[in-house]
Amino acid sequence: QKKAMVSVQNPISVNEHSEPEPDIAILRQKQGKGYRSHHPRPEDILLIIEVSDSSLNFDREVKMPLYAEAGIPEYWIINLQDQQVEIYKNLVRGQYSNRRILFAEDQLTLEAFDWSLPITELF
């Protein structure tokens, strides 16, 4: 049975006033109609990934606090400018308390799915 599904550039409902469209959202698998009757909500989201070039400041300063306040457990920024991946997790009072930067020599790992990829494969 599938644990999750991938949503690419589709809206998510983070609150009643905001429905951003992240580049990638890893969602909990739903039975039946899935997400056809409503956009995924924070409790449905395992991970948000933004691919950032010109949007880097917006993704850090606007989207990151929005996702953290909504309770999204993990947020990645694939930073094309610096060729690195920024990983934010461990929510504490609506903010990510852990920031980790991965560089070219590192492995990107999604532990929940026993999946990893060399960072160099992204750029």
PDB file of C-alpha atoms in Angstrom:
ATOM      1  CA  GLN A   1       0.000   0.000   0.000  1.00  0.00           C
ATOM      2  CA  LYS A   2       1.249   3.474  -0.864  1.00  0.00           C
ATOM      3  CA  LYS A   3       2.250   5.743   1.997  1.00  0.00           C
ATOM      4  CA  ALA A   4       2.184   9.011   0.086  1.00  0.00           C
ATOM      5  CA  MET A   5       1.579  10.771  -3.183  1.00  0.00           C
ATOM      6  CA  VAL A   6       3.360  13.622  -4.946  1.00  0.00           C
ATOM      7  CA  SER A   7       1.544  16.798  -5.922  1.00  0.00           C
ATOM      8  CA  VAL A   8       3.292  19.163  -8.351  1.00  0.00           C
ATOM      9  CA  GLN A   9       2.365  22.862  -8.454  1.00  0.00           C
ATOM     10  CA  ASN A  10      -1.122  22.319  -7.053  1.00  0.00           C
ATOM     11  CA  PRO A  11      -2.765  24.423  -4.344  1.00  0.00           C
ATOM     12  CA  ILE A  12      -2.759  23.476  -0.694  1.00  0.00           C
ATOM     13  CA  SER A  13      -4.964  25.035   1.999  1.00  0.00           C
ATOM     14  CA  VAL A  14      -2.746  26.354   4.783  1.00  0.00           C
ATOM     15  CA  ASN A  15      -5.474  28.525   6.323  1.00  0.00           C
ATOM     16  CA  GLU A  16      -8.787  30.038   5.288  1.00  0.00           C
ATOM     17  CA  HIS A  17      -7.047  32.981   3.586  1.00  0.00           C
ATOM     18  CA  SER A  18      -4.123  31.298   1.833  1.00  0.00           C
ATOM     19  CA  GLU A  19      -3.760  28.568  -0.780  1.00  0.00           C
ATOM     20  CA  PRO A  20      -0.158  28.638  -2.011  1.00  0.00           C
ATOM     21  CA  GLU A  21       0.976  26.382  -4.848  1.00  0.00           C
ATOM     22  CA  PRO A  22       4.262  24.789  -3.766  1.00  0.00           C
ATOM     23  CA  ASP A  23       6.482  23.301  -6.438  1.00  0.00           C
ATOM     24  CA  ILE A  24       6.186  19.867  -4.812  1.00  0.00           C
ATOM     25  CA  ALA A  25       4.083  18.589  -1.930  1.00  0.00           C
ATOM     26  CA  ILE A  26       4.419  15.084  -0.528  1.00  0.00           C
ATOM     27  CA  LEU A  27       0.964  14.176   0.751  1.00  0.00           C
ATOM     28  CA  ARG A  28      -0.465  11.406   2.882  1.00  0.00           C
ATOM     29  CA  GLN A  29      -2.210   8.860   0.686  1.00  0.00           C
ATOM     30  CA  LYS A  30      -5.994   9.163   0.944  1.00  0.00           C
ATOM     31  CA  GLN A  31      -8.525   6.452   0.214  1.00  0.00           C
ATOM     32  CA  GLY A  32     -11.519   7.049  -2.018  1.00  0.00           C
ATOM     33  CA  LYS A  33     -11.598  10.345  -3.892  1.00  0.00           C
ATOM     34  CA  GLY A  34      -8.330  11.490  -2.393  1.00  0.00           C
ATOM     35  CA  TYR A  35      -7.930  15.225  -2.772  1.00  0.00           C
ATOM     36  CA  ARG A  36     -10.527  15.765  -5.506  1.00  0.00           C
ATOM     37  CA  SER A  37     -13.109  17.183  -3.075  1.00  0.00           C
ATOM     38  CA  HIS A  38     -10.716  19.583  -1.271  1.00  0.00           C
ATOM     39  CA  HIS A  39      -7.155  20.832  -1.413  1.00  0.00           C
ATOM     40  CA  PRO A  40      -4.685  19.147   0.938  1.00  0.00           C
ATOM     41  CA  ARG A  41      -4.625  20.679   4.410  1.00  0.00           C
ATOM     42  CA  PRO A  42      -1.622  20.915   6.765  1.00  0.00           C
ATOM     43  CA  GLU A  43      -2.461  17.590   8.440  1.00  0.00           C
ATOM     44  CA  ASP A  44      -2.310  15.929   4.983  1.00  0.00           C
ATOM     45  CA  ILE A  45       1.157  17.259   4.136  1.00  0.00           C
ATOM     46  CA  LEU A  46       4.381  15.441   4.968  1.00  0.00           C
ATOM     47  CA  LEU A  47       6.817  17.701   3.122  1.00  0.00           C
ATOM     48  CA  ILE A  48       6.805  20.861   0.994  1.00  0.00           C
ATOM     49  CA  ILE A  49       9.597  21.480  -1.538  1.00  0.00           C
ATOM     50  CA  GLU A  50      10.191  24.778  -3.291  1.00  0.00           C
ATOM     51  CA  VAL A  51      12.689  25.071  -6.154  1.00  0.00           C
ATOM     52  CA  SER A  52      14.128  28.560  -5.778  1.00  0.00           C
ATOM     53  CA  ASP A  53      16.096  30.815  -8.042  1.00  0.00           C
ATOM     54  CA  SER A  54      14.668  34.327  -8.307  1.00  0.00           C
ATOM     55  CA  SER A  55      12.057  33.427  -5.650  1.00  0.00           C
ATOM     56  CA  LEU A  56      14.624  32.531  -2.960  1.00  0.00           C
ATOM     57  CA  ASN A  57      13.921  35.471  -0.631  1.00  0.00           C
ATOM     58  CA  PHE A  58      10.152  35.030  -1.008  1.00  0.00           C
ATOM     59  CA  ASP A  59      10.427  31.302  -0.274  1.00  0.00           C
ATOM     60  CA  ARG A  60      12.464  32.026   2.879  1.00  0.00           C
ATOM     61  CA  GLU A  61      10.707  35.129   4.173  1.00  0.00           C
ATOM     62  CA  VAL A  62       7.069  34.594   3.179  1.00  0.00           C
ATOM     63  CA  LYS A  63       6.428  30.925   2.439  1.00  0.00           C
ATOM     64  CA  MET A  64       8.580  29.418   5.190  1.00  0.00           C
ATOM     65  CA  PRO A  65       6.780  31.244   8.054  1.00  0.00           C
ATOM     66  CA  LEU A  66       3.417  30.491   6.417  1.00  0.00           C
ATOM     67  CA  TYR A  67       4.170  26.757   6.225  1.00  0.00           C
ATOM     68  CA  ALA A  68       5.604  26.678   9.759  1.00  0.00           C
ATOM     69  CA  GLU A  69       2.609  28.498  11.276  1.00  0.00           C
ATOM     70  CA  ALA A  70       0.302  26.059   9.467  1.00  0.00           C
ATOM     71  CA  GLY A  71       2.140  23.112  11.024  1.00  0.00           C
ATOM     72  CA  ILE A  72       3.761  21.646   7.893  1.00  0.00           C
ATOM     73  CA  PRO A  73       6.346  19.318   9.508  1.00  0.00           C
ATOM     74  CA  GLU A  74       9.161  19.701   6.980  1.00  0.00           C
ATOM     75  CA  TYR A  75      10.087  22.272   4.325  1.00  0.00           C
ATOM     76  CA  TRP A  76      12.903  22.063   1.770  1.00  0.00           C
ATOM     77  CA  ILE A  77      14.244  24.816  -0.448  1.00  0.00           C
ATOM     78  CA  ILE A  78      16.242  23.611  -3.429  1.00  0.00           C
ATOM     79  CA  ASN A  79      18.427  26.687  -3.718  1.00  0.00           C
ATOM     80  CA  LEU A  80      19.527  26.919  -7.349  1.00  0.00           C
ATOM     81  CA  GLN A  81      21.562  30.104  -6.764  1.00  0.00           C
ATOM     82  CA  ASP A  82      23.950  28.460  -4.309  1.00  0.00           C
ATOM     83  CA  GLN A  83      23.447  24.856  -5.471  1.00  0.00           C
ATOM     84  CA  GLN A  84      22.427  23.630  -2.052  1.00  0.00           C
ATOM     85  CA  VAL A  85      19.355  22.307  -0.294  1.00  0.00           C
ATOM     86  CA  GLU A  86      17.986  23.995   2.807  1.00  0.00           C
ATOM     87  CA  ILE A  87      16.032  21.700   5.119  1.00  0.00           C
ATOM     88  CA  TYR A  88      13.741  23.136   7.788  1.00  0.00           C
ATOM     89  CA  LYS A  89      11.983  20.960  10.378  1.00  0.00           C
ATOM     90  CA  ASN A  90      11.221  20.443  14.093  1.00  0.00           C
ATOM     91  CA  LEU A  91       8.358  22.844  14.662  1.00  0.00           C
ATOM     92  CA  VAL A  92       8.410  24.781  17.923  1.00  0.00           C
ATOM     93  CA  ARG A  93       5.637  27.322  18.534  1.00  0.00           C
ATOM     94  CA  GLY A  94       4.948  27.830  14.819  1.00  0.00           C
ATOM     95  CA  GLN A  95       8.576  28.107  13.709  1.00  0.00           C
ATOM     96  CA  TYR A  96      11.109  25.656  12.344  1.00  0.00           C
ATOM     97  CA  SER A  97      13.751  25.174  15.035  1.00  0.00           C
ATOM     98  CA  ASN A  98      16.160  23.128  12.911  1.00  0.00           C
ATOM     99  CA  ARG A  99      17.834  24.381   9.732  1.00  0.00           C
ATOM    100  CA  ARG A 100      20.285  22.201   7.857  1.00  0.00           C
ATOM    101  CA  ILE A 101      22.154  23.070   4.658  1.00  0.00           C
ATOM    102  CA  LEU A 102      23.216  20.286   2.289  1.00  0.00           C
ATOM    103  CA  PHE A 103      25.998  20.846  -0.213  1.00  0.00           C
ATOM    104  CA  ALA A 104      27.184  19.034  -3.365  1.00  0.00           C
ATOM    105  CA  GLU A 105      29.017  16.295  -1.448  1.00  0.00           C
ATOM    106  CA  ASP A 106      25.972  15.487   0.728  1.00  0.00           C
ATOM    107  CA  GLN A 107      23.116  13.008   0.322  1.00  0.00           C
ATOM    108  CA  LEU A 108      19.531  14.202   0.431  1.00  0.00           C
ATOM    109  CA  THR A 109      17.514  11.698   2.473  1.00  0.00           C
ATOM    110  CA  LEU A 110      13.808  11.299   3.048  1.00  0.00           C
ATOM    111  CA  GLU A 111      13.918   8.977   6.034  1.00  0.00           C
ATOM    112  CA  ALA A 112      10.199   8.142   6.127  1.00  0.00           C
ATOM    113  CA  PHE A 113      10.507   6.485   2.717  1.00  0.00           C
ATOM    114  CA  ASP A 114      14.044   5.078   2.927  1.00  0.00           C
ATOM    115  CA  TRP A 115      15.037   7.219  -0.072  1.00  0.00           C
ATOM    116  CA  SER A 116      18.212   9.178  -0.753  1.00  0.00           C
ATOM    117  CA  LEU A 117      19.817  11.048  -3.632  1.00  0.00           C
ATOM    118  CA  PRO A 118      23.196  12.746  -4.069  1.00  0.00           C
ATOM    119  CA  ILE A 119      22.753  16.547  -4.089  1.00  0.00           C
ATOM    120  CA  THR A 120      24.722  16.714  -7.357  1.00  0.00           C
ATOM    121  CA  GLU A 121      21.792  14.948  -9.065  1.00  0.00           C
ATOM    122  CA  LEU A 122      19.616  18.029  -8.463  1.00  0.00           C
ATOM    123  CA  PHE A 123      21.779  20.592 -10.239  1.00  0.00           C
TER     124      PHE A 123
END
